[in-house]
Structures are given as C-alpha cells and as structure tokens.
C-alpha cells in the first residue's frame, strides 16, 4: 500500500470521513487538483448547495480518472464553504464519492468565493505509486 493513514495515540480520532494525516511512500506521481467549483460541463452553476457540492465531487472524480487515479489515491482534500451551515449536509454529499477513502481533510469557512453564486470550492492532492 502506498498511502497509509496516520492515526497516532494521544490524538483524538477523526471526527468524520478523513484521516489526520496520510503518508505516501515509494516512487510515483502526485496530482494537484485545482479548486473545483460546482460548475457543469456546460458551464452552468446550479442554484443549490447540494447540487454544487455534488458537481464539485463529480469534477474531482473525473480529473482523477483522467490521470489514471481513483478517489482512493487522494491524500489531501481542502474544502471552502461560504456558509458553514452547509457543513453537515456536505458530509453526507461527499461520503458516496469517497467510497470509504479517508484522505487528510480541511474544511474552511470563507466570506465569499470569486463569484457570489459559488457556494463551495474543493481542491485535492492525490498520489499513485508507479507499477512495480
């Protein structure tokens, strides 16, 4: 296994679908995914938070696949929300996309994103070991 969750004694267990840290080892490649918005292929931004969050995650999964990776190769996720009240619904929206993966994760409440209709932005880092 190239990605290993780090759960040290003396630190509280993760409070959700994430790991405190993920260690990557071996030769391979790292993919840095720019912040993804809830914008569809057609350039449309859905009105609701749930629709935007789902589209963010569909975009991330597609970008990972384009480089031969899956969500299980993700090692760090950073999420920006314009309304921290959406944090609880975010957990249930992203869970099916994570498919049991537990990357290191940070959630940040921000006053706004670049466009006022954007409610969420998610960036990711993934690592895939070279085939042996």
mmCIF file of C-alpha atoms in Angstrom, residues 36-88:
data_model
loop_
_atom_site.group_PDB
_atom_site.id
_atom_site.type_symbol
_atom_site.label_atom_id
_atom_site.label_comp_id
_atom_site.label_asym_id
_atom_site.label_seq_id
_atom_site.Cartn_x
_atom_site.Cartn_y
_atom_site.Cartn_z
ATOM 1 C CA UNK A 36 -13.161 22.694 -8.255
ATOM 2 C CA UNK A 37 -16.462 24.506 -8.290
ATOM 3 C CA UNK A 38 -19.975 23.196 -8.783
ATOM 4 C CA UNK A 39 -19.885 24.069 -12.476
ATOM 5 C CA UNK A 40 -21.167 21.537 -15.018
ATOM 6 C CA UNK A 41 -19.516 20.649 -18.314
ATOM 7 C CA UNK A 42 -21.944 23.070 -19.963
ATOM 8 C CA UNK A 43 -20.655 25.901 -17.749
ATOM 9 C CA UNK A 44 -23.783 26.068 -15.615
ATOM 10 C CA UNK A 45 -23.716 26.696 -11.868
ATOM 11 C CA UNK A 46 -26.598 25.000 -10.041
ATOM 12 C CA UNK A 47 -28.532 27.136 -7.569
ATOM 13 C CA UNK A 48 -28.483 24.844 -4.531
ATOM 14 C CA UNK A 49 -25.576 23.944 -2.297
ATOM 15 C CA UNK A 50 -26.266 20.196 -2.641
ATOM 16 C CA UNK A 51 -26.153 20.379 -6.433
ATOM 17 C CA UNK A 52 -22.953 22.435 -6.402
ATOM 18 C CA UNK A 53 -21.257 20.124 -3.897
ATOM 19 C CA UNK A 54 -22.187 17.034 -5.914
ATOM 20 C CA UNK A 55 -20.867 18.638 -9.096
ATOM 21 C CA UNK A 56 -17.580 19.556 -7.343
ATOM 22 C CA UNK A 57 -17.085 15.927 -6.423
ATOM 23 C CA UNK A 58 -18.045 14.656 -9.885
ATOM 24 C CA UNK A 59 -15.414 17.030 -11.292
ATOM 25 C CA UNK A 60 -12.750 15.768 -8.875
ATOM 26 C CA UNK A 61 -13.514 12.111 -9.646
ATOM 27 C CA UNK A 62 -13.315 12.853 -13.401
ATOM 28 C CA UNK A 63 -9.998 14.695 -13.029
ATOM 29 C CA UNK A 64 -8.505 11.841 -11.001
ATOM 30 C CA UNK A 65 -9.696 9.332 -13.618
ATOM 31 C CA UNK A 66 -8.141 11.411 -16.404
ATOM 32 C CA UNK A 67 -4.750 10.758 -14.774
ATOM 33 C CA UNK A 68 -5.468 7.072 -14.110
ATOM 34 C CA UNK A 69 -6.321 7.611 -10.444
ATOM 35 C CA UNK A 70 -9.315 6.996 -8.206
ATOM 36 C CA UNK A 71 -10.600 8.670 -5.070
ATOM 37 C CA UNK A 72 -8.594 6.078 -3.124
ATOM 38 C CA UNK A 73 -5.429 7.777 -4.372
ATOM 39 C CA UNK A 74 -6.462 11.066 -2.752
ATOM 40 C CA UNK A 75 -4.299 12.054 0.197
ATOM 41 C CA UNK A 76 -5.496 15.613 0.989
ATOM 42 C CA UNK A 77 -8.779 17.435 0.434
ATOM 43 C CA UNK A 78 -9.386 21.110 1.228
ATOM 44 C CA UNK A 79 -12.957 22.401 1.135
ATOM 45 C CA UNK A 80 -14.039 26.039 1.229
ATOM 46 C CA UNK A 81 -17.647 26.874 2.174
ATOM 47 C CA UNK A 82 -19.274 30.292 2.037
ATOM 48 C CA UNK A 83 -21.860 29.153 4.615
ATOM 49 C CA UNK A 84 -20.588 26.938 7.422
ATOM 50 C CA UNK A 85 -24.204 25.898 7.979
ATOM 51 C CA UNK A 86 -23.750 23.625 4.946
ATOM 52 C CA UNK A 87 -21.046 21.550 6.669
ATOM 53 C CA UNK A 88 -23.409 18.838 7.889
#
